[in-house]
C-alpha cells in the first residue's frame, strides 16, 4: 500500500472525543467531552420539526442562508457592539471547528508561525499542522492560568502570522481581562499579526467576570477573525452551526476555503436555529444563571470529595489537581477513573504543550442530577485510588 500523508502522522486522534467512547464503553458519567445532557430550548426543537415538513432541504448559499446571516448579524452586532454586514462580514460554517480551520487556512502559508497559549483546546494543534503553520506556545501558568507579558512579547518577536485566542478559555475556564486583551492587542498591532478568536463560550461568563469581544477593542476590528458557534449558546452541539466574522477582505478568503471544504452548513438546521438567534436578552441571562448553578453544584461536589481545583470564571470546564494520587500517566488515570469510579474526565496532558500530568479536566454542562450523581461517585475517588497502586 502506498504511504499515507506525512500530515496525518503528525497528530493523534482527539483525546477528548476518545474519552467519550471510553465513558460509553464503561457506562461512566461523561464529564469529558463538553456537551449537554439536556435539551435545547423548545422553540428550536419546534422550529426543527416544522422545517422537516416545509424545508429548506437543499443547499443554502455556500456562506450561509441569507435569513440566518441576517439574524446572526443582528444578534452579534448587539452583543459585540460593532456593525456587522450579513453579506460582507459573515461565513456560516460546520461548527466553530470548521470556522477555526477555515480561518487558519485563509491566513497561513506553510511555515508561518501561529501563537497558541498552552494549555489549549486540542483542535488548534491539528489546525496548525493541517494548515502547515508552526505553533509558538506561550504558557498560561497554573493555578491562575495567566500569561507573562514578557513571554508573549518573545513569541511575537518570532513574527507570527496570527495568535489564537480562546476566550473564555477551554480548558482553563479563564476569562481574560480587558487589560490582558489590550496587551495582546498592542503586540498584535506592533508586530502586525492577525488575532483568530474562539469565543464559543461568549455567553457563559460568571459575574463579576465579563466577556470582552476582541474585535470590539479599539483598532482591532480589521485584524480580528472572530470564530464562534451556536453549539454552546443554544445547547445544539450536534447541529454543527458555527461562523466566522471578519472584515470583507478576510471573509472573501474564508468564503473560498469554506466553499471547497464543506460547501455549507446544513440548510434545515440554519433555518431552525434562527428562532434561537432572535431570542431576547433574558434568554442569555437565564443561560448563564443556569450554568452558574451547575458550577456551584459541581464545585461543591469537588469540595466534598476533597479535590483541589481552579475556580472557572467562564465556560463550563474545571481543571482539577490530582497530584496527590501520584499520577504517572494522566491518560491511564482517567481511564481508570472512568472504569472504577464511573466518572469520565479528560487528561490534562492533552491540552498542554509542557509535560503536565497532574491536572484533569471535568465539564459541568450536565443536568444538576447528573452532576450530583457524579459528585457522589467522586467521593469514593480517594479510597479507590489507594487500591490503585
Ligand atoms: N469543546 C468541547 C470540549 O472541549 C468538544 C467539542 C468537540 O468535541 N467538537 O470538550
Short mmCIF file of C-alpha atoms and ligand atoms in Angstrom, two decimals:
data_model
loop_
_atom_site.label_atom_id
_atom_site.label_comp_id
_atom_site.label_asym_id
_atom_site.label_seq_id
_atom_site.Cartn_x
_atom_site.Cartn_y
_atom_site.Cartn_z
CA UNK A 1 0.00 0.00 0.00
CA UNK A 2 1.36 3.50 -0.74
CA UNK A 3 2.23 5.72 2.23
CA UNK A 4 -0.44 7.85 3.78
CA UNK A 5 0.34 11.56 4.08
CA UNK A 6 3.04 12.75 6.50
CA UNK A 7 0.50 15.29 7.69
CA UNK A 8 -1.75 12.72 9.35
CA UNK A 9 1.19 11.15 11.13
CA UNK A 10 1.89 14.46 12.85
CA UNK A 11 -1.10 14.45 15.18
CA UNK A 12 -3.12 11.90 17.08
CA UNK A 13 -6.87 11.42 17.27
CA UNK A 14 -8.74 13.70 19.67
CA UNK A 15 -8.32 12.53 23.27
CA UNK A 16 -11.48 14.47 24.21
CA UNK A 17 -13.61 12.57 21.76
CA UNK A 18 -11.90 9.27 22.60
CA UNK A 19 -12.78 9.76 26.27
CA UNK A 20 -16.46 9.93 25.28
CA UNK A 21 -16.11 6.49 23.71
CA UNK A 22 -14.32 5.22 26.85
CA UNK A 23 -17.14 6.66 29.01
CA UNK A 24 -19.77 4.99 26.84
CA UNK A 25 -17.93 1.66 26.90
CA UNK A 26 -17.79 1.52 30.70
CA UNK A 27 -21.06 3.29 31.48
CA UNK A 28 -19.34 6.21 33.21
CA UNK A 29 -20.96 9.61 33.71
CA UNK A 30 -19.36 11.51 30.87
CA UNK A 31 -17.80 14.74 32.11
CA UNK A 32 -15.09 14.53 29.42
CA UNK A 33 -16.19 15.89 26.02
CA UNK A 34 -18.12 19.07 26.75
CA UNK A 35 -21.73 18.78 25.63
CA UNK A 36 -25.08 18.98 27.43
CA UNK A 37 -27.27 16.07 28.53
CA UNK A 38 -30.30 18.38 28.43
CA UNK A 39 -32.45 19.56 25.54
CA UNK A 40 -32.16 22.77 23.59
CA UNK A 41 -34.89 25.42 24.08
CA UNK A 42 -38.28 24.06 22.95
CA UNK A 43 -38.60 26.79 20.35
CA UNK A 44 -35.64 25.36 18.47
CA UNK A 45 -36.96 21.81 18.55
CA UNK A 46 -40.36 23.05 17.32
CA UNK A 47 -38.74 25.04 14.52
CA UNK A 48 -36.75 21.96 13.52
CA UNK A 49 -39.93 19.84 13.37
CA UNK A 50 -41.61 22.45 11.21
CA UNK A 51 -38.60 22.75 8.93
CA UNK A 52 -38.69 19.00 8.38
CA UNK A 53 -42.08 19.45 6.72
CA UNK A 54 -41.64 22.70 4.84
CA UNK A 55 -37.91 22.79 4.13
CA UNK A 56 -35.46 24.02 3.01
CA UNK A 57 -33.85 20.68 2.25
CA UNK A 58 -31.40 21.69 -0.46
CA UNK A 59 -28.11 23.59 -0.26
CA UNK A 60 -28.18 27.03 1.28
CA UNK A 61 -25.94 29.77 -0.15
CA UNK A 62 -22.47 28.39 0.49
CA UNK A 63 -21.50 31.05 3.05
CA UNK A 64 -24.84 30.81 4.87
CA UNK A 65 -28.58 31.19 4.24
CA UNK A 66 -29.40 34.92 3.88
CA UNK A 67 -32.07 34.86 6.62
CA UNK A 68 -29.72 33.05 9.03
CA UNK A 69 -26.91 35.52 8.33
CA UNK A 70 -29.28 38.46 8.78
CA UNK A 71 -30.42 37.15 12.18
CA UNK A 72 -26.84 36.35 13.19
CA UNK A 73 -25.62 39.81 12.16
CA UNK A 74 -28.35 41.44 14.27
CA UNK A 75 -27.59 39.30 17.31
CA UNK A 76 -23.80 39.55 17.13
CA UNK A 77 -23.71 43.28 16.49
CA UNK A 78 -25.94 43.71 19.54
CA UNK A 79 -23.51 41.76 21.74
CA UNK A 80 -20.20 42.61 20.10
CA UNK A 81 -21.07 46.30 19.78
CA UNK A 82 -19.81 46.54 16.21
CA UNK A 83 -21.71 46.84 12.93
CA UNK A 84 -21.84 43.52 11.06
CA UNK A 85 -22.90 43.26 7.44
CA UNK A 86 -24.55 39.87 6.76
CA UNK A 87 -23.07 39.76 3.24
CA UNK A 88 -19.63 41.21 3.79
CA UNK A 89 -18.68 40.06 7.28
CA UNK A 90 -20.02 36.52 7.83
CA UNK A 91 -19.34 32.96 6.76
CA UNK A 92 -21.52 30.26 8.33
CA UNK A 93 -19.54 27.06 8.93
CA UNK A 94 -19.96 23.49 10.19
CA UNK A 95 -19.32 24.35 13.82
CA UNK A 96 -16.57 26.60 15.09
CA UNK A 97 -14.25 23.66 14.39
CA UNK A 98 -14.57 24.44 10.70
CA UNK A 99 -14.57 28.18 11.40
CA UNK A 100 -11.13 27.88 13.03
CA UNK A 101 -9.77 25.55 10.37
CA UNK A 102 -11.03 27.75 7.53
CA UNK A 103 -9.55 30.83 9.23
CA UNK A 104 -6.17 29.15 9.64
CA UNK A 105 -6.16 28.01 6.01
CA UNK A 106 -7.09 31.53 4.97
CA UNK A 107 -4.29 33.33 6.77
CA UNK A 108 -1.43 30.83 6.98
CA UNK A 109 1.09 29.74 4.41
CA UNK A 110 3.11 26.60 5.18
CA UNK A 111 5.91 27.63 7.52
CA UNK A 112 4.08 30.60 9.03
CA UNK A 113 4.10 30.79 12.81
CA UNK A 114 0.99 30.99 14.97
CA UNK A 115 0.95 31.77 18.68
CA UNK A 116 -1.04 29.32 20.78
CA UNK A 117 -1.46 29.61 24.54
CA UNK A 118 -0.78 26.39 26.45
CA UNK A 119 -2.95 24.75 27.74
CA UNK A 120 -5.06 24.94 24.62
CA UNK A 121 -8.11 23.27 23.12
CA UNK A 122 -6.60 20.33 21.27
CA UNK A 123 -8.04 21.23 17.84
CA UNK A 124 -5.60 24.14 17.48
CA UNK A 125 -2.63 21.79 17.32
CA UNK A 126 -4.20 19.82 14.48
CA UNK A 127 -5.40 23.05 12.80
CA UNK A 128 -1.82 24.28 12.75
CA UNK A 129 -0.48 21.04 11.28
CA UNK A 130 -3.21 20.83 8.65
CA UNK A 131 -2.58 24.41 7.55
CA UNK A 132 1.20 23.95 7.63
CA UNK A 133 1.66 26.52 10.38
CA UNK A 134 4.15 26.15 13.18
CA UNK A 135 2.75 26.80 16.66
CA UNK A 136 4.70 29.04 19.04
CA UNK A 137 3.48 28.20 22.53
CA UNK A 138 3.04 30.71 25.33
CA UNK A 139 2.39 29.18 28.75
CA UNK A 140 -0.64 30.02 30.86
CA UNK A 141 0.67 29.03 34.24
CA UNK A 142 -1.49 27.04 36.67
CA UNK A 143 -3.21 27.56 39.01
CA UNK A 144 -4.27 31.00 37.71
CA UNK A 145 -3.61 30.38 34.03
CA UNK A 146 -2.41 33.90 33.29
CA UNK A 147 0.39 34.71 30.85
CA UNK A 148 3.60 36.59 31.43
CA UNK A 149 3.64 39.61 29.05
CA UNK A 150 7.39 39.07 28.53
CA UNK A 151 6.73 35.50 27.29
CA UNK A 152 4.10 36.83 24.93
CA UNK A 153 6.44 39.53 23.57
CA UNK A 154 9.15 36.93 22.94
CA UNK A 155 6.61 34.87 20.99
CA UNK A 156 5.60 37.90 18.91
CA UNK A 157 9.26 38.62 18.22
CA UNK A 158 9.24 35.39 16.21
CA UNK A 159 6.98 37.27 13.77
CA UNK A 160 3.90 35.07 13.85
CA UNK A 161 1.18 35.48 11.27
CA UNK A 162 -1.53 35.14 13.91
CA UNK A 163 -2.36 34.40 17.51
CA UNK A 164 -5.17 32.05 18.50
CA UNK A 165 -7.17 33.33 21.43
CA UNK A 166 -9.76 31.12 23.13
CA UNK A 167 -11.73 33.37 25.44
CA UNK A 168 -13.46 32.36 27.70
CA UNK A 169 -10.82 29.68 27.66
CA UNK A 170 -11.16 25.96 27.23
CA UNK A 171 -9.84 24.05 29.22
CA UNK A 172 -8.98 26.52 31.98
CA UNK A 173 -12.19 28.49 32.45
CA UNK A 174 -10.15 31.69 32.33
CA UNK A 175 -11.85 34.88 31.16
CA UNK A 176 -9.15 37.25 30.01
CA UNK A 177 -9.37 40.74 31.49
CA UNK A 178 -9.59 43.83 29.35
CA UNK A 179 -6.02 44.62 30.45
CA UNK A 180 -4.73 41.25 29.23
CA UNK A 181 -6.62 41.61 25.96
CA UNK A 182 -5.21 45.10 25.47
CA UNK A 183 -1.70 43.72 26.00
CA UNK A 184 -2.36 41.18 23.25
CA UNK A 185 -3.87 43.91 21.05
CA UNK A 186 -0.82 46.16 21.38
CA UNK A 187 1.53 43.33 20.41
CA UNK A 188 -0.71 42.23 17.51
CA UNK A 189 -0.57 45.80 16.24
CA UNK A 190 3.16 46.27 16.80
CA UNK A 191 4.02 43.01 15.04
CA UNK A 192 1.15 43.18 12.55
CA UNK A 193 -0.45 39.82 13.30
CA UNK A 194 -4.00 38.53 12.92
CA UNK A 195 -5.97 37.54 16.01
CA UNK A 196 -8.10 34.44 15.47
CA UNK A 197 -10.55 34.14 18.33
CA UNK A 198 -12.54 31.15 19.53
CA UNK A 199 -15.36 32.67 21.53
CA UNK A 200 -17.82 29.79 21.71
CA UNK A 201 -18.34 30.36 25.46
CA UNK A 202 -19.11 34.07 24.94
CA UNK A 203 -22.42 33.77 26.83
CA UNK A 204 -21.13 31.56 29.65
CA UNK A 205 -19.25 34.02 31.86
CA UNK A 206 -19.74 34.21 35.64
CA UNK A 207 -20.07 37.56 37.41
CA UNK A 208 -18.08 39.62 38.21
CA UNK A 209 -16.11 38.50 35.15
CA UNK A 210 -17.31 39.73 31.80
CA UNK A 211 -16.59 38.87 28.25
CA UNK A 212 -14.85 41.44 26.09
CA UNK A 213 -15.02 40.63 22.39
CA UNK A 214 -11.56 41.07 20.95
CA UNK A 215 -12.98 42.62 17.75
CA UNK A 216 -14.58 45.35 19.87
CA UNK A 217 -11.24 46.63 21.20
CA UNK A 218 -10.07 49.94 19.73
CA UNK A 219 -8.42 49.43 16.34
CA UNK A 220 -8.72 45.63 16.44
CA UNK A 221 -11.62 45.01 14.07
CA UNK A 222 -9.62 44.82 10.88
CA UNK A 223 -7.14 42.22 12.20
CA UNK A 224 -9.56 40.09 14.25
CA UNK A 225 -11.12 36.93 12.86
CA UNK A 226 -13.91 36.10 15.29
CA UNK A 227 -14.95 32.44 15.36
CA UNK A 228 -17.86 31.14 17.37
CA UNK A 229 -20.85 28.86 17.18
CA UNK A 230 -24.40 28.24 18.30
CA UNK A 231 -23.47 24.91 19.91
CA UNK A 232 -22.98 26.00 23.49
CA UNK A 233 -25.30 29.02 23.48
CA UNK A 234 -28.38 27.04 22.42
CA UNK A 235 -27.29 23.55 23.57
CA UNK A 236 -27.17 22.21 19.99
CA UNK A 237 -23.64 20.84 19.68
CA UNK A 238 -24.85 18.22 17.18
CA UNK A 239 -26.28 20.78 14.79
CA UNK A 240 -22.77 21.89 13.86
CA UNK A 241 -23.54 25.56 13.26
CA UNK A 242 -20.61 27.92 13.58
CA UNK A 243 -19.41 31.07 11.93
CA UNK A 244 -16.56 33.41 11.15
CA UNK A 245 -17.00 37.17 11.46
CA UNK A 246 -14.28 39.38 9.98
CA UNK A 247 -13.56 42.21 7.59
CA UNK A 248 -14.62 41.63 3.96
CA UNK A 249 -11.02 41.34 2.76
CA UNK A 250 -10.55 38.33 5.06
CA UNK A 251 -14.08 36.97 4.69
CA UNK A 252 -13.66 36.73 0.91
CA UNK A 253 -10.80 34.30 1.53
CA UNK A 254 -12.72 32.35 4.17
CA UNK A 255 -15.68 32.04 1.77
CA UNK A 256 -13.48 30.32 -0.80
CA UNK A 257 -11.86 27.94 1.67
CA UNK A 258 -15.19 27.08 3.27
CA UNK A 259 -16.88 26.51 -0.11
CA UNK A 260 -14.36 23.86 -1.11
CA UNK A 261 -14.08 22.30 2.36
CA UNK A 262 -17.75 21.69 3.07
CA UNK A 263 -19.94 23.69 0.62
CA UNK A 264 -22.05 24.71 3.57
CA UNK A 265 -23.64 24.10 6.92
CA UNK A 266 -26.90 22.12 6.94
CA UNK A 267 -29.67 24.27 5.41
CA UNK A 268 -32.59 22.95 7.51
CA UNK A 269 -30.63 23.46 10.71
CA UNK A 270 -29.77 27.04 9.79
CA UNK A 271 -33.47 27.67 9.17
CA UNK A 272 -34.50 26.13 12.50
CA UNK A 273 -31.81 27.93 14.51
CA UNK A 274 -32.97 31.41 13.51
CA UNK A 275 -35.50 31.40 16.34
CA UNK A 276 -32.56 30.99 18.72
CA UNK A 277 -30.70 33.96 17.26
CA UNK A 278 -33.86 36.01 17.77
CA UNK A 279 -34.17 35.22 21.49
CA UNK A 280 -34.39 38.28 23.74
CA UNK A 281 -31.65 39.19 26.25
CA UNK A 282 -33.47 37.31 29.03
CA UNK A 283 -32.56 34.03 27.34
CA UNK A 284 -28.84 34.71 27.75
CA UNK A 285 -29.35 35.82 31.37
CA UNK A 286 -31.13 32.55 32.13
CA UNK A 287 -28.45 30.55 30.34
CA UNK A 288 -25.67 31.96 32.46
CA UNK A 289 -27.75 31.67 35.65
CA UNK A 290 -28.31 28.02 34.93
CA UNK A 291 -24.61 27.42 34.29
CA UNK A 292 -23.73 29.37 37.44
CA UNK A 293 -25.91 26.93 39.42
CA UNK A 294 -24.30 23.95 37.72
CA UNK A 295 -20.90 25.38 38.56
CA UNK A 296 -21.86 25.68 42.23
CA UNK A 297 -23.30 22.14 42.31
CA UNK A 298 -20.19 20.65 40.74
CA UNK A 299 -17.60 22.70 42.64
CA UNK A 300 -19.49 21.84 45.85
CA UNK A 301 -19.19 18.17 44.90
CA UNK A 302 -15.45 18.59 44.29
CA UNK A 303 -15.13 20.27 47.70
CA UNK A 304 -16.93 17.35 49.37
CA UNK A 305 -14.64 14.93 47.57
CA UNK A 306 -11.70 16.95 48.94
CA UNK A 307 -10.36 17.78 45.48
CA UNK A 308 -8.45 20.94 44.62
CA UNK A 309 -9.28 22.93 41.52
CA UNK A 310 -9.04 26.31 39.84
CA UNK A 311 -12.38 28.10 40.03
CA UNK A 312 -13.61 28.71 36.47
CA UNK A 313 -14.54 32.29 35.54
CA UNK A 314 -16.30 31.28 32.35
CA UNK A 315 -17.06 28.30 30.07
CA UNK A 316 -18.05 25.00 31.68
CA UNK A 317 -14.78 23.28 32.48
CA UNK A 318 -12.81 22.90 35.66
CA UNK A 319 -9.21 21.80 35.98
CA UNK A 320 -8.75 19.54 38.99
CA UNK A 321 -5.38 18.90 40.60
CA UNK A 322 -4.78 15.17 41.07
CA UNK A 323 -1.12 15.37 42.10
CA UNK A 324 -1.91 13.69 45.44
CA UNK A 325 -2.62 10.47 43.52
CA UNK A 326 0.95 10.25 42.17
CA UNK A 327 -0.27 10.13 38.62
CA UNK A 328 2.37 8.88 36.21
CA UNK A 329 0.09 8.83 33.22
CA UNK A 330 -2.97 11.04 33.42
CA UNK A 331 -4.39 9.16 30.43
CA UNK A 332 -4.30 5.90 32.38
CA UNK A 333 -5.59 7.68 35.45
CA UNK A 334 -8.63 9.00 33.53
CA UNK A 335 -9.31 5.59 32.01
CA UNK A 336 -9.03 4.01 35.46
CA UNK A 337 -11.35 6.67 36.93
CA UNK A 338 -13.95 6.13 34.20
CA UNK A 339 -13.87 2.38 34.83
CA UNK A 340 -13.57 2.20 38.61
CA UNK A 341 -15.14 5.44 39.82
CA UNK A 342 -17.63 5.81 36.99
CA UNK A 343 -16.82 9.39 36.04
CA UNK A 344 -15.03 10.31 32.82
CA UNK A 345 -12.74 13.33 32.52
CA UNK A 346 -10.11 14.46 30.01
CA UNK A 347 -6.43 14.02 30.89
CA UNK A 348 -4.85 17.46 31.24
CA UNK A 349 -1.83 16.45 29.18
CA UNK A 350 -3.94 16.56 26.04
CA UNK A 351 -4.17 20.34 26.43
CA UNK A 352 -0.61 21.17 27.49
CA UNK A 353 2.49 21.63 25.43
CA UNK A 354 4.50 21.27 28.64
CA UNK A 355 4.83 17.95 30.48
CA UNK A 356 1.88 18.41 32.84
CA UNK A 357 0.23 15.29 34.21
CA UNK A 358 -1.29 16.39 37.47
CA UNK A 359 -4.44 18.01 36.08
CA UNK A 360 -7.64 16.56 34.70
CA UNK A 361 -10.49 18.45 33.09
CA UNK A 362 -14.12 17.86 34.04
CA UNK A 363 -17.01 19.66 32.37
CA UNK A 364 -20.29 20.54 34.03
CA UNK A 365 -22.66 21.06 31.10
CA UNK A 366 -24.96 18.47 32.58
CA UNK A 367 -28.25 18.38 34.47
CA UNK A 368 -27.86 19.10 38.18
CA UNK A 369 -28.91 15.49 38.97
CA UNK A 370 -26.15 14.19 36.71
CA UNK A 371 -23.61 16.45 38.41
CA UNK A 372 -24.80 15.41 41.87
CA UNK A 373 -24.52 11.73 40.87
CA UNK A 374 -21.00 12.32 39.55
CA UNK A 375 -20.18 14.10 42.81
CA UNK A 376 -21.37 11.08 44.81
CA UNK A 377 -19.13 8.80 42.77
CA UNK A 378 -16.15 11.12 43.12
CA UNK A 379 -16.40 10.85 46.91
CA UNK A 380 -15.02 7.33 46.54
CA UNK A 381 -12.10 8.50 44.40
CA UNK A 382 -9.52 8.81 47.18
CA UNK A 383 -10.44 5.48 48.75
CA UNK A 384 -10.36 3.68 45.40
CA UNK A 385 -7.17 5.43 44.34
CA UNK A 386 -5.41 3.94 47.37
CA UNK A 387 -6.12 0.48 45.98
CA UNK A 388 -4.88 1.52 42.54
CA UNK A 389 -1.22 1.04 43.36
N1 LIG B 1 -15.36 21.84 23.03
C1 LIG B 1 -15.68 20.54 23.54
C2 LIG B 1 -14.64 20.07 24.54
O1 LIG B 1 -13.62 20.66 24.69
C3 LIG B 1 -15.77 19.49 22.50
C4 LIG B 1 -16.03 19.97 21.15
C5 LIG B 1 -15.91 18.87 20.18
O2 LIG B 1 -15.62 17.74 20.52
N2 LIG B 1 -16.10 19.25 18.95
O3 LIG B 1 -14.88 19.08 25.16
#
